[in-house]
């Protein structure tokens, strides 16, 4: 009997644990992003594949190097760098020059994550930091859109993809306009059906809203995504756009259009819900979601930019520490 | 249905032993009676080596108020009055008894007591005399608990039948099989406390037990108006004092305070049952119901085990198998993992859970940084912020943890560590932090002397 007991574990309680670990959660987020990426490739062809692969590979590489330099434990297998890379790729237009995409991946991880101290310490969503950087550095390339469902999409790259570093890519003649820009600048509304099923131009992950929603529901059901955040964003956007649309249907789009256009779906489901950069309290997550929703409506309707999701989320990320403090619970047995 | 906010739902695992009736456990070749198996001062031995004792005879007496006596669990001979290994690996005063194999082991001592004639103070004294401590695991002397400060009248006696720890079913069996004793005990305790009402709280995964108690109370005219049975939502840690007061009388125990501050005393159901059984007979506590469970043993069940039975003997009888990986005294959420096979069953042992390979937490599980998922914040039954506390603990900022983040309110229920996806040993950190602070304070006091001294 005794030899067997040399194997006994000694611990301090609790002695049981829920099997859901960071690794399991992150892996499932990657799974959920796969259909979204596959749809992007289906809509935009090999260019899309190249962009997503580039951002993902460079994000993971950067993570690997930063961790090595830092002398820390390898954290690649926690999938979080992959998620950042895929998400960044999905926010970019399909014809985006690959060298810029690579730079975006590096910046996301180095600046968005490691500058703050690595996984768990960053305040801003790393993919959005990368995207914000690219927006500032390459304003033309990042707003050069290409039509979806091009005939040659599976055999040819958009020529701008292959632009050499630090040269201005030649702007292509066929560039389309995103539904939001069309509305903002040309007063042209795209029908909601096309939006939902990705039959529009836009960045890779902006199209195919229904797929994003379904993947989000999968994660929410598995309790790996806080449904409160997208639900409060949607609620605010629906309420306000319905009111404005009733006031002036010519000028203001319908709620459905608002929900399924631009990066709203991708942002609300996959970026605003990033655990590290969203509040820890339940009440806080509602406030945070409402804040993002309000900002999106304000930026889209009154701001100069057709797209407001990225700024809305980044801004709200910055307020999370304050939200956490404001929504702190009263400790049991104390007055406050 | 009563409940509290937050909490967790670990797999209950009650099915392993829940339907097994309480059975008497055999006597082991020797029994080790630790004299310090309760909170407070160790009992003082009143027997000598080589002396014969009968089952139920007092062998050690209480040393002061916060202490209880010990009674011999078997008829036999005193082998040693000395020290034995305790749970933490320290040598502690003990008495070793060798039961006579031939003895029929019937309880010889004790004189019938007319409990109805006893005054409240006499009941409290009798509770101490029987060596009673909280059988839920805390092992706090029951008579001390039953003596609240004079300026804090007790209105409600809460009897804890929640048994929220996974695996454990001893209280469940006690409720099913000892309803009459529980009723008798409840009346005795109500009288001792001069309380108005008793509420028996039971999780709704034990509806049958609740029904048995309700039926028993319903046919007793002298009980029906002031003893209630209430169902509680099945949720961990429903059976914690702070959760029970919230769920049953909707009051919070003040931070740093006691249930008596809000006119409540909480007692475990097995404690009340034993009082109901032993006090009228004038006998002491010599055995208790213990759940043996987990996949690491072949004969799970609920057993009436003589106090002092060594773990090794318990495991042999329970049929420990090759899958056994971890032995826990108590339940897996708050119990202690055993390091030595010599340690005996004590008054506070509600169960022994032997976890198998597939039940334990994998070894060398990787700890990730906190990803601020908020899970811990949303399960802590005291609304603490374990995420923040965990980060402070890592930086050894123990004072800040206590002063700004209510570390000392944490009762180490384990819910936060249970849910943390980053595998951060939050509860374990908090336990260490509290210990360090406690010891630091002690050191300081011994250096400067306490202000009162
Ligand atoms: S162990 Fe302490 S901090 Fe963690 S959930 Fe329980 S009471 Fe809260
Ligand atoms: S559960 Fe763990 S990872 Fe999540 S917030 Fe709490 S400490 Fe951080």
mmCIF file of C-alpha atoms in Angstrom, chain B residues 236-237 240-243 334 381-382 384 407-414 427 434:
data_model
loop_
_atom_site.group_PDB
_atom_site.id
_atom_site.type_symbol
_atom_site.label_atom_id
_atom_site.label_comp_id
_atom_site.label_asym_id
_atom_site.label_seq_id
_atom_site.Cartn_x
_atom_site.Cartn_y
_atom_site.Cartn_z
ATOM 1 C CA UNK B 236 -22.018 26.448 -3.636
ATOM 2 C CA UNK B 237 -21.294 27.856 -0.945
ATOM 3 C CA UNK B 240 -21.663 29.044 4.593
ATOM 4 C CA UNK B 241 -22.948 31.026 7.580
ATOM 5 C CA UNK B 242 -22.900 34.304 5.696
ATOM 6 C CA UNK B 243 -24.901 32.826 2.819
ATOM 7 C CA UNK B 334 -12.681 23.536 1.396
ATOM 8 C CA UNK B 381 -20.221 35.281 -2.649
ATOM 9 C CA UNK B 382 -18.865 38.219 -0.667
ATOM 10 C CA UNK B 384 -14.813 40.825 -3.281
ATOM 11 C CA UNK B 407 -8.947 40.385 2.328
ATOM 12 C CA UNK B 408 -9.949 39.387 5.841
ATOM 13 C CA UNK B 409 -13.585 38.960 4.868
ATOM 14 C CA UNK B 410 -12.625 36.175 2.459
ATOM 15 C CA UNK B 411 -13.512 32.822 4.015
ATOM 16 C CA UNK B 412 -11.567 30.795 1.475
ATOM 17 C CA UNK B 413 -14.604 29.178 -0.111
ATOM 18 C CA UNK B 414 -12.590 28.442 -3.251
ATOM 19 C CA UNK B 427 -7.814 31.115 -2.813
ATOM 20 C CA UNK B 434 -3.922 36.094 5.608
#
